[in-house]
XYZ file of C-alpha atoms in Angstrom:
781
model
C -45.439 -18.218 -56.078
C -41.686 -17.621 -55.909
C -39.696 -14.505 -55.835
C -37.666 -14.526 -59.091
C -37.965 -17.215 -62.445
C -35.109 -17.691 -64.186
C -35.733 -19.889 -67.389
C -34.451 -20.618 -71.088
C -37.958 -22.141 -72.168
C -39.957 -18.870 -71.310
C -42.603 -20.207 -74.129
C -43.517 -23.027 -71.094
C -44.525 -20.261 -68.603
C -48.352 -18.850 -69.053
C -50.062 -16.010 -67.779
C -46.875 -14.435 -66.089
C -47.644 -11.690 -63.711
C -46.780 -9.925 -60.269
C -48.993 -9.054 -57.160
C -49.000 -7.585 -53.694
C -49.965 -9.941 -50.585
C -48.860 -7.447 -47.932
C -46.156 -10.180 -46.511
C -43.436 -8.362 -47.905
C -41.917 -4.753 -47.575
C -39.532 -5.267 -50.588
C -41.172 -6.798 -53.626
C -44.317 -7.916 -55.081
C -44.608 -12.159 -55.192
C -44.270 -13.673 -58.889
C -47.177 -15.820 -60.158
C -46.752 -17.677 -62.932
C -48.233 -21.041 -64.376
C -46.061 -23.487 -65.580
C -46.454 -25.973 -68.669
C -45.586 -29.488 -68.204
C -44.784 -31.850 -71.181
C -44.913 -35.403 -70.732
C -42.280 -37.973 -72.633
C -43.590 -40.006 -75.400
C -44.296 -43.610 -74.332
C -41.398 -46.439 -75.172
C -42.514 -48.254 -78.035
C -44.185 -51.530 -76.943
C -43.054 -54.876 -78.599
C -45.740 -57.471 -79.027
C -45.888 -60.961 -80.841
C -48.334 -61.757 -83.439
C -49.178 -64.193 -85.853
C -49.283 -63.409 -89.654
C -52.543 -64.844 -91.431
C -51.652 -62.971 -94.341
C -51.102 -66.081 -96.599
C -53.077 -68.547 -93.953
C -55.333 -70.883 -95.779
C -57.515 -73.114 -93.235
C -57.885 -76.046 -96.200
C -53.791 -76.419 -96.195
C -53.615 -75.964 -92.604
C -55.894 -78.702 -92.126
C -54.219 -80.892 -94.690
C -50.871 -80.442 -92.832
C -52.266 -80.928 -89.323
C -54.064 -84.192 -90.465
C -50.971 -85.506 -91.987
C -48.846 -84.568 -88.902
C -51.326 -86.256 -86.454
C -52.043 -89.071 -88.292
C -49.530 -91.373 -86.682
C -50.491 -89.714 -83.041
C -52.779 -91.949 -81.330
C -50.807 -91.805 -77.352
C -53.645 -89.636 -76.419
C -50.641 -87.387 -74.894
C -51.704 -83.401 -75.057
C -48.402 -82.255 -74.955
C -47.402 -83.915 -78.320
C -50.761 -82.968 -79.548
C -49.742 -79.041 -78.574
C -46.448 -79.457 -79.475
C -47.423 -80.757 -83.722
C -50.307 -78.307 -83.647
C -48.014 -75.434 -82.767
C -45.551 -76.610 -85.480
C -47.643 -76.752 -88.087
C -49.274 -73.361 -87.303
C -46.064 -71.837 -87.403
C -45.621 -72.899 -90.972
C -48.649 -71.541 -91.961
C -49.389 -68.267 -89.431
C -45.390 -67.594 -88.503
C -45.062 -65.931 -85.292
C -43.803 -62.082 -85.962
C -42.750 -59.388 -83.987
C -43.324 -55.555 -84.442
C -42.994 -52.255 -82.192
C -46.295 -50.457 -81.511
C -45.218 -46.938 -80.963
C -48.747 -45.649 -79.889
C -47.795 -41.912 -80.347
C -51.345 -41.199 -82.586
C -54.782 -42.145 -82.580
C -55.978 -43.818 -85.567
C -57.857 -40.668 -86.971
C -54.792 -39.058 -86.919
C -54.037 -39.002 -90.728
C -50.947 -38.215 -92.121
C -52.243 -34.417 -93.228
C -53.253 -33.754 -89.862
C -49.865 -34.712 -88.434
C -48.126 -32.425 -90.882
C -50.677 -29.479 -90.010
C -49.586 -30.103 -86.219
C -45.923 -30.091 -87.496
C -46.273 -26.734 -88.886
C -48.333 -25.301 -86.035
C -45.463 -26.471 -83.419
C -42.973 -24.744 -86.170
C -45.119 -21.382 -86.147
C -45.643 -21.382 -82.754
C -41.602 -21.776 -81.776
C -41.357 -18.449 -84.353
C -43.954 -16.371 -82.776
C -42.134 -17.089 -78.968
C -38.995 -16.244 -80.687
C -39.836 -13.044 -82.497
C -43.051 -12.071 -80.641
C -44.469 -9.848 -83.741
C -48.070 -9.400 -84.671
C -47.277 -11.016 -88.060
C -45.717 -14.441 -86.458
C -48.803 -14.586 -84.033
C -51.663 -14.004 -86.547
C -49.601 -16.845 -88.644
C -49.761 -19.180 -85.344
C -53.333 -18.506 -84.788
C -54.226 -19.458 -88.187
C -52.635 -22.603 -88.491
C -53.969 -23.387 -85.016
C -57.896 -23.152 -86.009
C -57.024 -25.428 -89.083
C -55.583 -27.783 -87.214
C -58.594 -27.619 -84.816
C -61.026 -27.679 -87.694
C -59.278 -30.420 -89.569
C -59.040 -32.376 -86.098
C -62.893 -32.318 -85.989
C -63.393 -33.115 -89.499
C -60.942 -36.326 -89.374
C -62.359 -37.464 -85.931
C -65.757 -37.276 -87.492
C -64.735 -39.352 -90.927
C -63.233 -41.744 -89.078
C -65.837 -42.866 -86.943
C -68.633 -42.489 -89.424
C -66.558 -44.298 -91.768
C -66.458 -47.672 -89.309
C -69.444 -50.042 -90.749
C -71.409 -51.750 -87.705
C -71.767 -54.737 -89.598
C -67.758 -55.149 -89.693
C -66.598 -56.871 -87.019
C -63.247 -55.523 -87.059
C -64.255 -51.864 -87.510
C -66.798 -52.451 -84.656
C -64.045 -53.444 -82.596
C -61.777 -50.739 -83.599
C -64.712 -47.951 -82.951
C -65.337 -49.588 -79.304
C -61.759 -49.682 -78.446
C -61.629 -46.021 -78.876
C -64.926 -44.824 -77.545
C -65.331 -47.158 -74.518
C -62.808 -45.514 -72.339
C -64.849 -42.569 -72.624
C -67.877 -43.879 -71.231
C -66.835 -46.861 -69.092
C -64.873 -46.443 -65.661
C -64.345 -50.692 -66.185
C -61.584 -50.562 -68.764
C -58.147 -52.926 -68.959
C -55.589 -52.150 -66.937
C -53.541 -49.150 -68.328
C -50.393 -50.309 -70.515
C -48.014 -48.713 -67.553
C -48.403 -49.850 -63.999
C -46.387 -48.233 -61.078
C -46.164 -49.172 -58.076
C -45.008 -47.866 -54.608
C -43.870 -49.927 -51.746
C -41.848 -48.696 -48.630
C -41.174 -45.243 -50.530
C -39.839 -48.003 -53.653
C -41.267 -46.766 -57.025
C -41.332 -49.956 -59.532
C -42.445 -49.117 -62.813
C -40.582 -51.309 -65.058
C -42.721 -53.784 -66.727
C -40.422 -56.752 -65.427
C -40.229 -55.703 -61.822
C -43.784 -54.727 -61.731
C -44.527 -58.076 -62.512
C -42.646 -59.870 -60.013
C -43.699 -57.329 -57.316
C -47.579 -58.410 -58.346
C -46.333 -62.259 -58.340
C -44.831 -62.022 -54.745
C -48.007 -60.083 -53.627
C -50.355 -62.755 -54.920
C -48.310 -65.611 -53.684
C -48.121 -64.507 -50.158
C -52.026 -63.213 -50.333
C -53.275 -65.878 -48.079
C -50.197 -66.401 -45.924
C -50.338 -62.851 -44.709
C -54.075 -63.627 -43.641
C -52.698 -65.760 -40.760
C -55.373 -68.312 -41.127
C -55.272 -71.006 -38.573
C -54.215 -74.593 -39.179
C -56.911 -76.117 -37.536
C -55.000 -79.026 -36.176
C -57.311 -79.997 -33.526
C -59.749 -81.095 -36.220
C -57.630 -82.525 -38.832
C -56.043 -86.334 -38.514
C -52.597 -86.081 -39.728
C -52.178 -89.864 -41.324
C -48.187 -89.877 -42.543
C -48.618 -93.469 -43.674
C -50.987 -92.706 -46.717
C -49.441 -91.285 -50.150
C -52.556 -91.262 -51.924
C -53.705 -87.427 -52.184
C -57.267 -88.182 -52.197
C -57.449 -90.946 -49.509
C -55.217 -88.837 -47.256
C -57.667 -86.064 -47.506
C -60.368 -88.445 -47.129
C -58.800 -89.275 -43.797
C -57.429 -85.988 -42.875
C -60.936 -84.615 -42.679
C -62.876 -87.349 -41.372
C -63.902 -85.869 -38.110
C -64.050 -82.041 -39.478
C -67.351 -80.519 -38.377
C -68.541 -79.652 -41.824
C -67.901 -83.229 -42.860
C -69.872 -84.790 -40.146
C -72.754 -82.114 -40.244
C -73.147 -82.872 -44.101
C -73.400 -86.604 -43.659
C -76.056 -86.019 -41.449
C -77.811 -83.822 -43.903
C -77.121 -85.507 -47.087
C -79.334 -88.298 -48.136
C -79.905 -90.471 -50.871
C -76.900 -89.894 -52.903
C -75.360 -91.777 -55.844
C -72.013 -92.658 -57.067
C -70.764 -90.031 -59.721
C -68.191 -90.570 -61.731
C -67.257 -88.754 -65.125
C -68.498 -89.908 -68.291
C -66.253 -90.576 -71.762
C -67.790 -87.998 -74.173
C -68.154 -88.678 -78.448
C -66.727 -86.650 -81.086
C -70.137 -85.061 -81.917
C -70.179 -83.448 -78.484
C -66.511 -82.227 -78.332
C -67.212 -80.537 -81.969
C -70.205 -78.962 -80.014
C -68.281 -77.778 -77.145
C -65.453 -76.348 -79.520
C -68.335 -74.731 -81.591
C -69.021 -72.716 -78.243
C -65.852 -71.299 -77.664
C -65.254 -67.497 -77.959
C -62.429 -66.731 -80.522
C -62.385 -63.203 -78.936
C -61.125 -65.004 -75.433
C -57.639 -64.649 -75.100
C -55.578 -67.821 -74.631
C -51.956 -67.879 -72.422
C -49.228 -66.630 -74.415
C -47.861 -68.336 -77.575
C -50.593 -70.851 -76.813
C -52.998 -72.370 -79.437
C -55.505 -69.604 -80.657
C -59.054 -69.964 -80.122
C -59.926 -69.206 -83.621
C -57.410 -71.715 -85.499
C -58.677 -74.474 -83.168
C -62.100 -73.770 -84.381
C -61.216 -73.593 -87.962
C -59.696 -77.104 -87.789
C -62.433 -78.544 -85.856
C -62.758 -81.708 -87.742
C -58.983 -82.590 -87.039
C -58.661 -81.408 -83.935
C -62.015 -82.864 -82.651
C -60.830 -86.414 -83.017
C -57.795 -86.136 -81.350
C -58.770 -83.726 -78.232
C -61.954 -86.198 -77.726
C -59.151 -88.781 -77.292
C -57.107 -86.948 -74.947
C -59.965 -86.149 -73.028
C -61.507 -89.643 -72.595
C -57.903 -91.127 -71.739
C -57.238 -88.548 -69.010
C -60.957 -89.740 -67.377
C -59.179 -93.055 -67.614
C -56.264 -92.506 -66.234
C -57.763 -89.893 -63.694
C -54.973 -87.233 -64.776
C -55.723 -83.821 -66.058
C -52.850 -83.021 -68.237
C -50.024 -80.691 -66.548
C -49.600 -78.420 -69.448
C -53.244 -77.003 -69.209
C -52.230 -76.221 -65.508
C -50.112 -73.442 -66.169
C -51.940 -69.992 -66.412
C -50.716 -66.302 -67.308
C -52.167 -64.020 -64.286
C -53.429 -60.879 -65.907
C -53.821 -58.046 -62.787
C -57.148 -56.044 -63.276
C -57.236 -53.027 -60.878
C -60.029 -52.812 -58.933
C -60.372 -49.306 -57.415
C -58.763 -46.743 -54.978
C -54.845 -46.435 -55.352
C -53.333 -47.682 -58.379
C -49.769 -48.000 -56.987
C -51.160 -50.462 -54.017
C -50.810 -54.217 -55.212
C -53.863 -54.981 -52.998
C -55.852 -52.810 -55.275
C -55.195 -55.466 -58.050
C -57.335 -58.485 -58.775
C -55.453 -61.803 -60.158
C -57.472 -63.382 -63.425
C -55.961 -66.222 -64.765
C -55.750 -66.559 -68.495
C -55.828 -70.446 -69.106
C -54.917 -72.371 -72.453
C -58.249 -72.807 -74.442
C -57.939 -76.350 -74.270
C -58.140 -76.420 -70.708
C -61.230 -74.070 -71.003
C -62.721 -76.719 -73.404
C -62.143 -79.400 -71.091
C -63.242 -77.818 -67.918
C -66.673 -76.821 -69.399
C -67.143 -80.717 -70.291
C -66.730 -81.400 -66.955
C -68.405 -78.554 -65.152
C -71.281 -79.284 -67.173
C -71.293 -83.147 -66.123
C -71.012 -81.901 -62.584
C -73.363 -79.233 -62.430
C -76.398 -81.838 -63.828
C -75.099 -83.798 -60.925
C -74.653 -81.061 -58.187
C -77.829 -78.907 -58.944
C -80.075 -80.481 -56.655
C -77.733 -80.422 -53.349
C -77.044 -76.677 -53.962
C -78.937 -74.218 -51.892
C -82.131 -72.493 -53.436
C -80.830 -69.337 -52.145
C -77.218 -69.713 -53.278
C -77.479 -67.474 -56.041
C -73.654 -67.071 -57.554
C -72.610 -68.410 -60.918
C -75.792 -70.739 -61.403
C -78.043 -70.545 -64.649
C -81.411 -68.775 -63.479
C -80.208 -67.195 -60.415
C -79.351 -63.472 -60.432
C -78.049 -60.725 -57.904
C -81.725 -59.312 -57.997
C -83.113 -62.582 -56.641
C -80.415 -62.743 -53.960
C -81.918 -59.052 -52.994
C -85.677 -59.841 -53.255
C -85.562 -62.729 -51.024
C -84.312 -59.991 -48.464
C -86.459 -57.189 -49.077
C -89.849 -58.526 -49.925
C -89.518 -60.610 -46.504
C -88.472 -57.045 -44.847
C -91.637 -55.188 -46.407
C -94.048 -58.083 -45.288
C -92.931 -57.790 -41.628
C -92.447 -54.235 -41.710
C -95.986 -53.747 -42.952
C -97.305 -55.363 -39.748
C -94.918 -52.771 -37.753
C -92.137 -55.672 -37.156
C -88.493 -55.043 -37.878
C -86.081 -56.946 -40.324
C -82.093 -57.176 -39.693
C -79.150 -57.631 -41.510
C -75.332 -58.504 -40.977
C -73.270 -58.023 -43.844
C -69.837 -60.497 -44.030
C -67.102 -59.744 -45.868
C -64.238 -62.504 -46.722
C -60.951 -61.563 -47.526
C -59.843 -63.335 -50.796
C -62.267 -66.199 -50.783
C -61.598 -68.110 -53.927
C -57.648 -68.225 -53.012
C -58.260 -69.630 -49.578
C -60.151 -73.022 -50.555
C -58.126 -76.117 -49.053
C -58.056 -78.482 -51.670
C -57.690 -81.298 -49.221
C -61.313 -80.481 -47.316
C -62.816 -79.643 -50.931
C -61.593 -83.285 -51.647
C -63.549 -84.125 -48.403
C -66.510 -82.540 -49.329
C -67.158 -83.997 -53.012
C -66.487 -87.638 -51.397
C -69.587 -86.852 -48.891
C -71.680 -85.633 -52.183
C -70.933 -88.689 -53.895
C -67.933 -88.186 -56.083
C -66.664 -91.632 -56.998
C -62.925 -92.568 -56.617
C -61.970 -91.735 -60.320
C -63.606 -88.531 -60.229
C -61.812 -87.615 -57.012
C -58.866 -88.145 -58.204
C -59.260 -86.643 -61.840
C -59.927 -83.253 -59.402
C -57.323 -83.830 -56.666
C -54.983 -83.663 -60.554
C -56.836 -80.795 -61.283
C -55.828 -79.011 -58.390
C -52.523 -79.774 -57.700
C -49.573 -79.045 -59.234
C -50.725 -75.444 -60.889
C -48.313 -73.301 -62.191
C -48.955 -69.309 -62.397
C -46.806 -66.072 -63.675
C -48.239 -62.700 -63.679
C -47.691 -60.918 -67.076
C -47.640 -57.170 -67.710
C -47.634 -56.293 -71.027
C -44.563 -58.588 -72.673
C -42.836 -58.954 -69.473
C -43.456 -62.110 -67.129
C -42.578 -62.627 -63.590
C -40.992 -66.451 -62.534
C -43.267 -69.358 -61.782
C -44.748 -69.987 -58.806
C -47.352 -72.792 -57.559
C -50.681 -72.370 -56.525
C -50.847 -74.373 -53.505
C -54.697 -73.402 -52.388
C -57.503 -71.765 -53.838
C -59.275 -71.970 -57.416
C -58.037 -69.863 -60.412
C -59.916 -66.794 -60.714
C -61.140 -66.905 -64.402
C -61.017 -70.666 -64.667
C -64.123 -72.379 -65.871
C -64.450 -75.027 -62.961
C -63.315 -72.428 -60.132
C -66.879 -70.659 -59.480
C -68.841 -74.158 -59.027
C -66.129 -75.889 -56.944
C -66.765 -72.751 -54.952
C -70.403 -73.079 -54.704
C -69.088 -76.541 -53.475
C -66.973 -75.570 -50.987
C -69.264 -73.076 -48.935
C -72.972 -75.061 -49.486
C -72.550 -76.486 -46.452
C -72.837 -73.000 -44.675
C -76.619 -72.603 -45.508
C -77.090 -76.269 -43.377
C -75.719 -74.504 -40.156
C -77.952 -71.631 -39.963
C -80.626 -71.626 -37.567
C -82.397 -68.855 -36.888
C -81.740 -66.528 -40.145
C -81.908 -66.460 -44.089
C -78.902 -65.944 -45.911
C -78.874 -63.718 -49.457
C -75.880 -64.801 -50.937
C -74.033 -64.226 -54.267
C -70.504 -65.746 -55.066
C -68.336 -64.429 -51.524
C -70.639 -61.858 -50.686
C -72.696 -63.285 -47.605
C -75.644 -61.375 -45.544
C -77.639 -62.909 -42.801
C -81.055 -61.469 -42.589
C -84.221 -62.165 -40.604
C -87.167 -60.856 -39.359
C -89.038 -60.313 -36.036
C -91.667 -58.609 -34.256
C -89.445 -58.158 -31.368
C -86.282 -55.855 -32.096
C -84.290 -57.692 -29.241
C -85.162 -61.464 -30.765
C -84.443 -60.053 -33.779
C -80.589 -59.100 -32.719
C -80.386 -62.495 -30.687
C -81.150 -64.342 -33.974
C -78.588 -62.471 -36.019
C -76.108 -62.627 -33.428
C -76.059 -66.363 -33.215
C -76.461 -67.170 -36.521
C -73.723 -64.887 -37.080
C -71.204 -66.701 -34.745
C -72.426 -69.821 -36.265
C -71.103 -68.568 -39.500
C -67.114 -67.207 -37.882
C -66.970 -70.612 -36.376
C -67.802 -72.214 -39.845
C -65.399 -69.720 -41.808
C -62.605 -70.655 -39.448
C -62.721 -74.420 -39.492
C -63.263 -73.986 -43.541
C -59.936 -71.881 -43.423
C -61.753 -68.470 -44.715
C -60.660 -65.002 -43.175
C -63.783 -63.147 -42.153
C -62.967 -59.221 -42.687
C -64.591 -57.962 -39.622
C -63.522 -54.428 -40.070
C -65.858 -54.397 -43.126
C -68.772 -55.960 -41.509
C -72.239 -54.059 -41.305
C -75.308 -54.281 -39.666
C -78.646 -52.904 -40.976
C -82.021 -52.463 -39.298
C -85.228 -51.517 -40.595
C -88.016 -50.764 -38.466
C -89.657 -47.763 -36.058
C -87.410 -47.773 -33.165
C -86.312 -44.885 -30.692
C -82.336 -45.417 -30.491
C -79.591 -46.424 -32.607
C -78.768 -50.324 -32.006
C -75.601 -52.033 -32.252
C -74.667 -55.967 -32.395
C -71.631 -58.439 -31.702
C -70.026 -59.949 -34.687
C -66.954 -61.684 -33.433
C -64.991 -59.890 -31.109
C -66.011 -56.561 -32.576
C -69.339 -54.073 -31.386
C -70.803 -53.154 -34.691
C -73.607 -50.275 -34.844
C -76.304 -50.109 -36.975
C -75.771 -48.309 -40.374
C -78.424 -45.861 -42.004
C -77.256 -47.388 -45.589
C -75.218 -50.018 -46.911
C -74.235 -50.941 -50.653
C -74.902 -54.770 -50.999
C -74.473 -56.345 -54.407
C -74.472 -53.307 -56.059
C -77.672 -51.895 -54.486
C -77.733 -49.161 -52.086
C -80.142 -50.245 -49.411
C -81.369 -47.733 -46.854
C -83.036 -48.727 -43.729
C -86.112 -47.534 -44.813
C -86.081 -49.201 -48.223
C -86.687 -46.217 -50.203
C -83.949 -46.757 -52.807
C -83.665 -42.736 -53.358
C -79.998 -42.785 -52.893
C -79.593 -45.667 -54.977
C -81.400 -44.030 -57.464
C -79.975 -40.505 -57.422
C -76.459 -41.926 -57.361
C -77.674 -43.843 -61.224
C -78.958 -40.614 -62.421
C -75.670 -38.888 -61.253
C -73.901 -41.544 -63.775
C -76.261 -41.234 -66.311
C -75.870 -37.321 -66.243
C -71.984 -37.781 -66.735
C -72.171 -40.197 -69.432
C -74.892 -37.993 -71.149
C -72.191 -34.769 -71.085
C -69.654 -37.340 -72.760
C -72.306 -38.290 -75.699
C -73.096 -34.400 -76.197
C -69.273 -34.104 -76.809
C -68.818 -37.086 -78.906
C -72.555 -37.076 -80.745
C -71.141 -34.122 -83.425
C -68.864 -36.669 -85.160
C -71.006 -39.839 -84.697
C -73.316 -41.350 -87.172
C -77.101 -41.651 -85.892
C -76.708 -45.382 -85.664
C -73.386 -45.021 -83.689
C -75.288 -42.232 -80.871
C -78.191 -44.897 -80.683
C -75.899 -47.817 -79.701
C -74.060 -45.462 -76.918
C -77.061 -44.553 -75.859
C -78.391 -47.949 -75.442
C -75.101 -49.050 -74.197
C -74.328 -46.572 -71.506
C -77.089 -45.177 -70.929
C -80.300 -46.923 -70.730
C -78.386 -50.338 -69.653
C -77.525 -48.289 -66.017
C -81.403 -48.648 -65.760
C -81.404 -52.423 -66.284
C -79.328 -53.547 -63.044
C -81.678 -54.814 -60.361
C -84.807 -52.880 -61.444
C -87.053 -54.810 -59.650
C -85.274 -53.700 -56.300
C -85.512 -49.816 -57.018
C -88.864 -49.372 -59.165
C -90.673 -48.269 -56.101
C -88.983 -45.069 -56.179
C -90.444 -41.613 -55.046
C -92.120 -39.606 -57.874
C -89.161 -36.784 -57.668
C -86.371 -39.796 -58.859
C -89.011 -41.081 -61.182
C -89.335 -37.680 -62.826
C -85.439 -37.149 -62.980
C -85.367 -40.353 -64.526
C -87.758 -39.411 -67.202
C -85.729 -36.499 -68.124
C -82.589 -37.844 -68.251
C -83.939 -40.475 -70.966
C -85.582 -37.508 -72.754
C -81.853 -35.991 -72.711
C -80.503 -39.176 -73.628
C -83.145 -39.546 -76.489
C -82.718 -35.570 -77.951
C -78.951 -36.184 -78.319
C -79.170 -39.128 -80.112
C -81.973 -37.672 -82.467
C -80.800 -34.675 -82.593
C -84.628 -33.599 -81.912
C -85.360 -31.023 -79.403
C -88.677 -30.113 -80.654
C -90.500 -32.942 -79.996
C -92.546 -34.222 -76.912
C -91.272 -37.059 -74.803
C -93.817 -39.227 -75.778
C -93.167 -38.692 -79.524
C -89.312 -39.445 -78.711
C -90.347 -42.764 -77.470
C -92.544 -43.789 -80.084
C -89.656 -42.696 -82.654
C -87.502 -44.695 -80.600
C -89.929 -47.511 -80.200
C -89.153 -47.809 -76.341
C -91.207 -46.986 -73.702
C -90.338 -45.107 -70.145
C -88.622 -46.907 -67.630
C -91.339 -47.678 -65.179
C -92.980 -49.423 -68.084
C -90.190 -51.491 -68.933
C -89.847 -52.489 -65.245
C -93.513 -53.080 -65.073
C -92.377 -55.613 -68.006
C -89.696 -57.091 -65.874
C -92.273 -58.016 -63.169
C -94.721 -59.526 -65.361
C -92.193 -61.474 -67.065
C -91.136 -62.925 -63.537
C -94.412 -63.637 -62.821
C -95.002 -65.894 -66.180
C -91.701 -67.722 -65.245
C -93.296 -68.346 -61.818
C -96.763 -69.570 -63.004
C -94.939 -71.972 -65.323
C -92.845 -73.110 -62.875
C -89.338 -71.811 -64.682
C -88.183 -69.516 -62.136
C -86.115 -69.862 -58.768
C -87.373 -71.058 -55.586
C -86.888 -67.456 -54.481
C -89.422 -65.976 -56.825
C -91.846 -68.640 -55.950
C -91.614 -67.882 -52.462
C -92.539 -64.001 -53.418
C -95.540 -64.880 -55.431
C -96.950 -67.860 -54.140
C -100.142 -69.101 -56.288
C -103.572 -70.012 -54.922
C -104.633 -73.913 -55.586
C -108.152 -72.937 -55.050
C -109.539 -75.896 -57.791
C -111.808 -73.069 -59.279
C -111.494 -71.440 -62.441
C -111.014 -67.831 -61.208
C -110.732 -64.502 -63.853
C -108.053 -62.719 -61.522
C -106.546 -63.001 -58.146
C -104.135 -65.773 -59.287
C -101.900 -65.211 -56.224
C -102.401 -65.760 -52.561
C -101.792 -62.377 -50.987
C -102.249 -61.291 -47.531
C -104.129 -58.308 -46.749
C -101.479 -55.142 -46.397
C -101.627 -52.438 -43.797
C -99.117 -49.717 -45.633
C -98.707 -48.239 -48.258
C -94.408 -47.840 -48.304
C -94.350 -51.747 -47.131
C -97.334 -52.998 -48.416
C -98.577 -51.818 -51.196
C -95.259 -51.063 -52.539
C -94.347 -54.348 -52.517
C -93.851 -57.137 -55.564
C -95.989 -59.233 -53.542
C -99.124 -57.220 -53.747
C -98.394 -55.368 -56.939
C -97.389 -58.034 -58.696
C -100.761 -59.519 -58.875
C -102.704 -56.358 -59.777
C -100.259 -56.078 -63.050
C -100.891 -59.339 -63.984
C -104.561 -59.145 -63.316
C -104.174 -56.105 -65.679
C -102.496 -57.741 -68.583
C -104.614 -59.001 -71.715
C -105.547 -62.335 -71.808
C -104.060 -63.321 -75.361
C -100.397 -62.188 -73.944
C -101.230 -64.619 -71.092
C -101.838 -67.442 -73.145
C -98.219 -67.455 -74.926
C -96.923 -70.862 -74.815
C -93.504 -69.859 -73.922
C -91.214 -67.315 -72.279
C -89.621 -65.810 -75.205
C -93.272 -65.923 -76.946
C -94.636 -63.935 -73.836
C -91.647 -61.738 -73.504
C -92.243 -60.397 -77.088
C -95.786 -60.055 -76.537
C -95.481 -58.110 -73.351
C -93.091 -55.357 -74.888
C -95.578 -54.261 -77.218
C -97.859 -53.810 -74.291
C -98.211 -50.316 -72.584
C -99.503 -50.271 -69.178
C -101.824 -47.390 -68.708
C -103.859 -48.547 -66.355
C -101.190 -49.387 -63.963
C -102.428 -49.337 -60.235
C -98.762 -48.377 -58.654
C -98.367 -44.577 -57.387
C -96.191 -43.717 -60.096
C -98.829 -44.568 -62.580
C -101.035 -42.278 -60.915
C -102.380 -38.738 -62.625
C -102.309 -35.577 -60.690
C -105.777 -33.685 -61.261
C -105.762 -29.759 -59.552
C -107.724 -29.956 -56.115
C -108.275 -33.877 -56.328
C -105.016 -34.941 -55.734
C -103.549 -38.209 -57.513
C -105.870 -40.808 -58.678
C -105.731 -44.112 -61.202
């Protein structure tokens, strides 16, 4: 609002008017809405390979001839000859992407838009009724044409065609998902300086990623490190330096009956199997060997890659060319102008992923029985749901007996980036890794270089001196091995762990005893973090306690006093101190409501198959994350879930008359709660057939009476309360299993049981949500 507007672009101002405010005796204030326009993005330069005349048979023949004289096992020579042959058959080309129009903006629509803009200009010049009518008529025509072309484009894409399917999801995904790729344009603001050029942004992000560990100010722990200057071998030096490290000493006392581990050479057939497992959609480093071409040259490349890999095992040297990474900055959350809100994801050469997968497979087979059963991250058969159930079911058990459950949620700063290479090698040696295996892993960890990529611009190369690359195949397993001995030192609590999220929890009948246990083990954990060169972020640590008490409590975490929270988010699930999960379900419903609005808006120009795909991918899937955690929600939230599910089906089938049950039959699906019961039954089947983790076996304890009982398969204590006894998995699981038909129970495999159980409707379920309300009587089964 100003006193006077002078402009030479009057059409940029809308709804200009004056009004009296009482603040001035002279004149009224002028109010106007200014319509801004954005300049078009500059054309984006991309490099691509032209596969128009590419023939795999000719390429393989030329590649075979080129590699015929290659017997050295040097990856650098293999890559050079491979890329030279590829350049002949699929030359590298450059093009500019203007990105000014969406793919459904056809030539007819573009001309209509140009005519609309012309008529709009004429109207603002003459301001006549005739020019206004012409402009409105063309504007309405453009709107109808836009809807028509958009509908035609999306319905024309065939689900069976991969390329069309990719185009569909590329255009529709940004509407539904918050997890999207980093925007083409990144702008950073630092010290009142704005950086928007790709090259400058790449350099700033690279500097931040390089300095992130140094800025944490981690202690060098010189008092527990032996500095031996005369040793030159990096593995022997690491073993000597950390010989008296507290973690190493404690591990030696805990780990018994170890055997020597060395990497094994592989055959050509094993290499072919691993190449076939590669995902061609996964990207490789800039201008490196493409995954799809490597798979096309399977018979030719497998022999040479097998020799290169086996020679690496013999020489104990991981090829340096496979340690060059392109860093892709992925936006996490918060302010996109702050470098701290970007996560560095390493994109490695495809052959590096191939070799790492072979090493990881052999290491995991050896290390699996050493890893703690409560270490749930990056392991087959372990999920976030199991990690949370280990905490929640123990709490419900003690709360049913009027006790207390408490937890300390700890947050580590840049956990993957702070792993100390020397200490990691020393720990591997304690686990039984031989000299050759350690030399190879040492070669894998050192001399790693990375550069940050923003669009087609790159920063300078920088060396990675600590940590494991995020995005590598070996990185998650090495991280698990590094933190595994943390579980050895814990004395009075249990650990709910997934990746770098670590939560210490315990139960007690006395609240003071509970806090003492938590403080004791949290102090041990803090000492472990400091000795192992990891940084605890005390400002983001939280204290959660459940049980009846008269006042708010607090606990000491390091040097900080932390008061209890009413609720906290752990591994994506909002946990409140009463274990109701109503807040978590409400957040899910709110997110689904937003996505349903988007589905309603786009459903008019989508075919039925596309609408159903979107409904399954973005709406029903929301209820699939950790369902056994929140399945005991209130009736109010259960009605809300059913209402949203019904809305989704009505939008998908464009059926606004049928009942919810009819829509479910038409979709051949079940209510969300019935689906959760199926998930519970599948977990029980896995426990009974020893296919589940120790966490689930601790929850569902089977009877060993020696008698063939028709029911009561599990050993369950008597319960005292409804919220924590009747509404617990250990109690309900037994009841659910007893009502499952015997022909389903007799399934010979988990896959067979899963197929059969999905056809079963649990009409006689004993849980509170399945009870029927009868007037003047109440809820009955």
